[in-house]
Amino acid sequence: MRIALAGAGAFGEKHLDGLKNIDGVEIVSIISRRAEQAAEVAAKYGARHSGTELSEALERDDVDAVILCTPTQMHAEQAIACMNAGKHVQVEIPLSDTWADAEAVLKKQQETGLVCMVGHTRRFNPSHQYVHNRIVAGEFAVQQMDVQTYFFRRKNMNAKGEARSWTDHLLWHHAAHTIDLFAYQAGKIVTANAIQGPKHPELGIAMDMSIQLKSESGAICTLSLSFNNDGPLGTFFRYIGDTATYIARYDDLVTGKEEPIDLTGVTVSNNGIELQDREFIAAIREGREPNSSVAQVLDCYRVIGELAASLEAQDGWS
């Protein structure tokens, strides 16, 4: 399986580290905004090609599939370009920053029949897989999820502390993880509400947000997001269910009393990004739909689109 990766920043390297552990995978091409960065990462991971334009990778006949870790605003257009070039594609979360663009990506996938997967990593983290397996087995039902997604990002920096060329977004990016996960664990979302705090004077985005969700099963979710939190970065998930309470922190899981849960044997790796990439590669090899396919996650973007419209209307009232 010959892979091109576009977007060689902090998250791109997480994918490249995961791909190293998958048999039969070759990194062929690295594309990045800066030529020197692309060349440096290509040398580090043994790719024979590097460049600054995605089209360079798409024209190559030694590329089977593409992983997109580019700025949010480019995701939908680039995913469609990959499929137009006959390449399977995994696009990092979020799939798009509009509902119409999300629908366009699904339409292209249906036209081409290629694998198009979206990087909803929470479906793959061993912690959330453990909970999902219990739900599927009928041993646990979600009654409430309480989720906190907190960063300290008052400047436009990435996870490595480097300047970003684009602006991140609490709703279209960070909330997408939880909105999709809640639906995955508790059923289709039937009610969604959101409010947001003041917009940053330079970044132009809301720095604090609160979201409420209800699924068709009757389960509810409360999601708090902030770019203002001066403390540990990341997301904390509390599952309150009929038979247990779980707290998930990325790939780790504890009970509601902070007792560690042994996740040995749940998956072949303890790295959610690697597991996500394993699913992408396996789906291509097996000619099947992957978990977190564009079709499976599309409803998440319907909900986000509705919340975005609601927040715009609220701004109009203020």
Coordinates of C-alpha atoms in Angstrom, one line a residue:
M1 CA 0.0 0.0 0.0
R2 CA 1.7 3.1 -1.3
I3 CA 0.8 6.3 0.6
A4 CA 1.1 10.0 0.0
L5 CA 0.7 12.3 3.0
A6 CA -0.3 16.0 2.6
G7 CA 0.3 18.3 5.6
A8 CA 3.5 17.4 7.3
G9 CA 2.8 19.2 10.6
A10 CA 2.4 17.9 14.1
F11 CA -0.6 15.7 13.3
G12 CA 0.9 14.5 10.0
E13 CA 3.9 13.1 11.8
K14 CA 1.5 11.2 14.2
H15 CA 0.1 9.4 11.1
L16 CA 3.6 8.7 9.7
D17 CA 4.6 7.2 13.1
G18 CA 1.5 5.0 13.1
L19 CA 2.0 3.9 9.4
K20 CA 5.5 2.7 10.2
N21 CA 3.9 -0.1 12.3
I22 CA 1.7 -1.4 9.6
D23 CA 3.0 -4.2 7.4
G24 CA 3.3 -3.6 3.7
V25 CA 2.9 0.2 3.8
E26 CA 5.3 2.4 2.0
I27 CA 5.4 6.2 2.4
V28 CA 6.0 7.5 -1.2
S29 CA 5.3 11.2 -1.1
I30 CA 5.2 14.0 1.4
I31 CA 3.4 17.3 0.5
S32 CA 3.6 20.4 2.7
R33 CA 3.2 24.1 2.4
R34 CA 6.9 24.7 2.7
A35 CA 9.3 22.7 0.4
E36 CA 12.0 22.5 3.0
Q37 CA 9.6 21.0 5.6
A38 CA 8.3 18.5 3.1
A39 CA 11.9 17.4 2.1
E40 CA 12.9 17.1 5.8
V41 CA 9.9 14.9 6.7
A42 CA 10.3 12.8 3.5
A43 CA 14.0 12.1 4.4
K44 CA 13.0 11.2 8.0
Y45 CA 10.3 8.7 6.9
G46 CA 12.0 7.4 3.7
A47 CA 9.7 8.9 1.1
R48 CA 11.1 9.2 -2.4
H49 CA 9.2 12.3 -3.3
S50 CA 8.4 15.6 -1.6
G51 CA 6.7 18.8 -2.9
T52 CA 4.4 21.7 -2.1
E53 CA 1.4 20.8 -4.4
L54 CA -1.1 18.0 -3.8
S55 CA -1.4 17.6 -7.5
E56 CA 2.2 16.4 -7.7
A57 CA 1.3 13.4 -5.6
L58 CA -2.0 12.8 -7.3
E59 CA -0.3 12.5 -10.7
R60 CA 2.0 9.7 -9.5
D61 CA 1.2 6.2 -10.5
D62 CA 3.1 4.8 -7.5
V63 CA 0.5 6.4 -5.0
D64 CA -2.5 4.2 -4.1
A65 CA -4.0 6.4 -1.3
V66 CA -3.6 9.8 0.3
I67 CA -3.9 11.0 3.9
L68 CA -4.9 14.6 4.2
C69 CA -3.6 16.5 7.3
T70 CA -4.0 19.9 5.7
P71 CA -5.9 23.0 7.0
T72 CA -9.6 22.5 7.6
Q73 CA -10.7 24.8 4.8
M74 CA -8.9 22.6 2.2
H75 CA -10.3 19.2 3.3
A76 CA -13.4 18.8 1.2
E77 CA -11.9 20.1 -2.1
Q78 CA -8.8 18.1 -1.6
A79 CA -10.7 14.9 -0.7
I80 CA -12.7 15.3 -4.0
A81 CA -9.5 15.9 -5.9
C82 CA -8.0 12.7 -4.6
M83 CA -11.0 10.6 -5.6
N84 CA -11.1 12.3 -9.0
A85 CA -7.5 11.1 -9.4
G86 CA -8.5 7.6 -8.5
K87 CA -6.9 7.6 -5.1
H88 CA -8.4 6.3 -1.9
V89 CA -8.4 9.1 0.7
Q90 CA -8.4 9.5 4.5
V91 CA -9.1 13.1 5.4
E92 CA -8.4 14.4 8.9
I93 CA -11.2 15.7 11.0
P94 CA -13.1 17.8 10.2
L95 CA -14.4 16.6 6.8
S96 CA -15.4 20.2 5.9
D97 CA -16.4 23.5 7.4
T98 CA -19.8 23.6 5.7
W99 CA -22.7 21.1 5.4
A100 CA -22.8 21.5 1.6
D101 CA -19.2 20.6 1.2
A102 CA -19.6 17.5 3.4
E103 CA -22.5 16.3 1.2
A104 CA -20.3 16.9 -1.9
V105 CA -17.6 14.6 -0.6
L106 CA -20.1 11.9 0.0
K107 CA -21.5 12.3 -3.5
K108 CA -18.0 11.9 -5.0
Q109 CA -17.3 8.8 -2.9
Q110 CA -20.6 7.2 -4.1
E111 CA -19.7 8.1 -7.7
T112 CA -16.2 6.6 -7.5
G113 CA -16.7 3.7 -5.0
L114 CA -13.3 4.5 -3.6
V115 CA -12.5 4.4 0.2
C116 CA -13.1 7.8 1.7
M117 CA -12.6 7.8 5.5
V118 CA -12.6 10.7 8.0
G119 CA -10.3 10.9 10.9
H120 CA -12.8 10.5 13.8
T121 CA -10.1 9.1 16.1
R122 CA -12.4 8.6 19.1
R123 CA -14.0 5.7 17.3
F124 CA -10.6 4.0 17.4
N125 CA -9.1 4.9 20.8
P126 CA -8.9 1.7 22.9
S127 CA -10.8 3.4 25.7
H128 CA -13.8 4.2 23.6
Q129 CA -13.6 0.9 21.8
Y130 CA -13.9 -0.9 25.1
V131 CA -17.1 1.1 25.9
H132 CA -18.4 0.5 22.4
N133 CA -17.9 -3.3 22.7
R134 CA -19.9 -3.3 25.9
I135 CA -22.7 -1.3 24.3
V136 CA -22.8 -3.7 21.3
A137 CA -22.8 -6.7 23.7
G138 CA -25.8 -5.2 25.5
E139 CA -23.8 -4.8 28.8
F140 CA -23.9 -1.0 29.0
A141 CA -26.1 1.8 27.8
V142 CA -25.1 5.4 27.8
Q143 CA -27.4 7.7 29.9
Q144 CA -25.3 10.8 29.8
M145 CA -21.9 11.8 28.5
D146 CA -20.1 14.8 30.0
V147 CA -17.2 16.0 27.9
Q148 CA -14.7 18.8 28.4
T149 CA -12.4 19.8 25.5
Y150 CA -9.9 22.3 26.7
F151 CA -6.8 24.0 25.2
F152 CA -4.9 27.2 25.9
R153 CA -4.7 28.7 22.4
R154 CA -4.9 32.4 22.4
K155 CA -2.4 32.6 19.6
N156 CA -2.5 30.7 16.3
M157 CA -0.2 27.8 17.2
N158 CA -0.3 24.0 16.5
A159 CA 0.3 21.1 18.9
K160 CA 4.1 21.6 18.5
G161 CA 3.9 25.3 19.5
E162 CA 4.6 26.4 15.9
A163 CA 2.7 29.2 14.1
R164 CA -0.3 27.9 12.1
S165 CA -1.2 29.2 8.6
W166 CA -4.9 28.7 9.4
T167 CA -7.3 29.2 12.3
D168 CA -8.7 26.2 14.2
H169 CA -12.4 26.1 15.2
L170 CA -14.1 24.8 18.3
L171 CA -17.3 23.8 16.6
W172 CA -16.2 22.4 13.2
H173 CA -13.1 20.7 14.5
H174 CA -13.1 19.9 18.2
A175 CA -16.8 19.5 18.8
A176 CA -16.9 17.1 15.8
H177 CA -15.0 14.5 17.7
T178 CA -17.6 14.4 20.5
I179 CA -20.7 14.9 18.3
D180 CA -19.8 11.9 16.2
L181 CA -18.7 9.8 19.2
F182 CA -21.9 10.5 21.1
A183 CA -23.9 9.3 18.0
Y184 CA -21.7 6.3 17.6
Q185 CA -22.2 5.3 21.2
A186 CA -25.8 6.4 21.9
G187 CA -27.6 6.7 18.5
K188 CA -28.7 9.3 16.0
I189 CA -28.8 12.9 17.4
V190 CA -32.3 14.3 17.5
T191 CA -31.8 17.5 19.5
A192 CA -28.8 19.9 19.6
N193 CA -28.3 23.3 21.2
A194 CA -25.3 25.6 21.4
I195 CA -24.2 28.9 22.9
Q196 CA -20.8 30.6 22.6
G197 CA -18.7 33.2 24.3
P198 CA -17.1 36.4 22.9
K199 CA -15.1 36.1 19.7
H200 CA -11.3 36.7 19.9
P201 CA -10.5 40.2 18.5
E202 CA -7.6 38.8 16.3
L203 CA -8.5 35.2 15.6
G204 CA -12.2 36.0 14.9
I205 CA -13.5 32.8 16.5
A206 CA -15.4 32.1 19.7
M207 CA -13.0 30.9 22.4
D208 CA -15.6 29.3 24.6
M209 CA -18.6 27.1 23.7
S210 CA -21.3 25.0 25.3
I211 CA -23.2 22.3 23.4
Q212 CA -26.1 20.1 24.5
L213 CA -27.1 17.0 22.6
K214 CA -29.9 14.3 22.9
S215 CA -29.9 11.0 20.9
E216 CA -32.9 8.9 19.8
S217 CA -32.1 6.5 22.6
G218 CA -32.9 9.3 25.1
A219 CA -29.2 9.7 26.2
I220 CA -27.9 13.3 26.7
C221 CA -24.5 14.9 26.2
T222 CA -23.1 18.1 27.7
L223 CA -19.9 19.3 25.9
S224 CA -17.8 22.3 27.1
L225 CA -15.1 23.6 24.9
S226 CA -12.5 26.3 25.5
F227 CA -9.3 27.8 23.9
N228 CA -8.9 29.8 27.1
N229 CA -8.2 27.1 29.6
D230 CA -4.8 27.5 31.3
G231 CA -4.2 23.8 32.2
P232 CA -3.7 20.4 30.7
L233 CA -4.6 20.2 27.0
G234 CA -7.0 17.7 25.6
T235 CA -10.4 16.1 26.1
F236 CA -11.9 14.3 29.1
F237 CA -15.0 12.0 28.5
R238 CA -17.3 10.8 31.3
Y239 CA -19.7 8.1 30.3
I240 CA -22.5 7.7 32.8
G241 CA -24.5 4.5 32.1
D242 CA -26.9 2.0 33.5
T243 CA -24.3 -0.4 34.7
A244 CA -21.1 1.6 35.1
T245 CA -19.4 5.0 34.9
Y246 CA -16.2 5.4 32.8
I247 CA -13.8 8.2 32.3
A248 CA -11.8 8.1 29.0
R249 CA -8.7 10.2 28.4
Y250 CA -7.6 9.5 24.8
D251 CA -6.3 5.9 24.8
D252 CA -6.7 5.4 28.6
L253 CA -9.8 4.4 30.6
V254 CA -10.7 4.4 34.3
T255 CA -13.9 3.8 36.3
G256 CA -15.8 6.7 37.8
K257 CA -13.7 6.0 40.9
E258 CA -10.5 6.5 39.0
E259 CA -9.7 2.7 39.0
P260 CA -7.6 1.8 35.9
I261 CA -9.2 -0.5 33.4
D262 CA -6.9 -3.0 31.6
L263 CA -7.3 -2.5 27.9
T264 CA -5.0 -5.3 26.9
G265 CA -6.4 -7.3 24.1
V266 CA -9.1 -4.8 23.1
T267 CA -7.1 -3.8 20.0
V268 CA -3.7 -4.6 18.4
S269 CA -2.3 -1.2 19.4
N270 CA -2.7 1.3 22.2
N271 CA -2.4 4.2 19.7
G272 CA -5.7 5.6 18.4
I273 CA -4.1 7.2 15.3
E274 CA -2.3 4.0 14.3
L275 CA -5.6 2.0 14.7
Q276 CA -7.3 4.6 12.5
D277 CA -4.7 4.1 9.8
R278 CA -4.9 0.3 10.2
E279 CA -8.6 0.5 9.4
F280 CA -8.0 2.7 6.4
I281 CA -5.4 0.3 4.9
A282 CA -7.5 -2.8 5.8
A283 CA -10.6 -1.3 4.1
I284 CA -8.7 -0.6 0.9
R285 CA -7.2 -4.1 0.9
E286 CA -10.5 -5.8 1.6
G287 CA -12.6 -3.7 -0.7
R288 CA -15.0 -2.7 2.1
E289 CA -16.4 0.4 3.8
P290 CA -14.2 1.5 6.7
N291 CA -15.4 2.4 10.2
S292 CA -15.6 6.2 10.1
S293 CA -16.4 6.3 6.4
V294 CA -17.7 9.6 5.0
A295 CA -21.2 8.0 4.9
Q296 CA -21.0 6.9 8.5
V297 CA -19.9 10.3 9.9
L298 CA -22.0 12.6 7.6
D299 CA -24.8 13.0 10.1
C300 CA -22.3 14.6 12.5
Y301 CA -21.8 17.4 10.0
R302 CA -25.5 17.8 9.6
V303 CA -25.7 18.5 13.3
I304 CA -22.7 20.9 13.2
G305 CA -24.2 22.7 10.3
E306 CA -27.5 23.2 12.3
L307 CA -25.5 24.4 15.3
A308 CA -23.5 26.8 13.2
A309 CA -26.6 28.3 11.8
S310 CA -28.1 28.7 15.3
L311 CA -24.9 30.4 16.6
E312 CA -25.0 32.8 13.6
A313 CA -28.6 33.7 14.4
Q314 CA -27.7 34.3 18.0
D315 CA -25.0 36.7 17.0
G316 CA -27.5 38.5 14.9
W317 CA -29.7 39.1 18.0
S318 CA -26.8 40.4 20.2

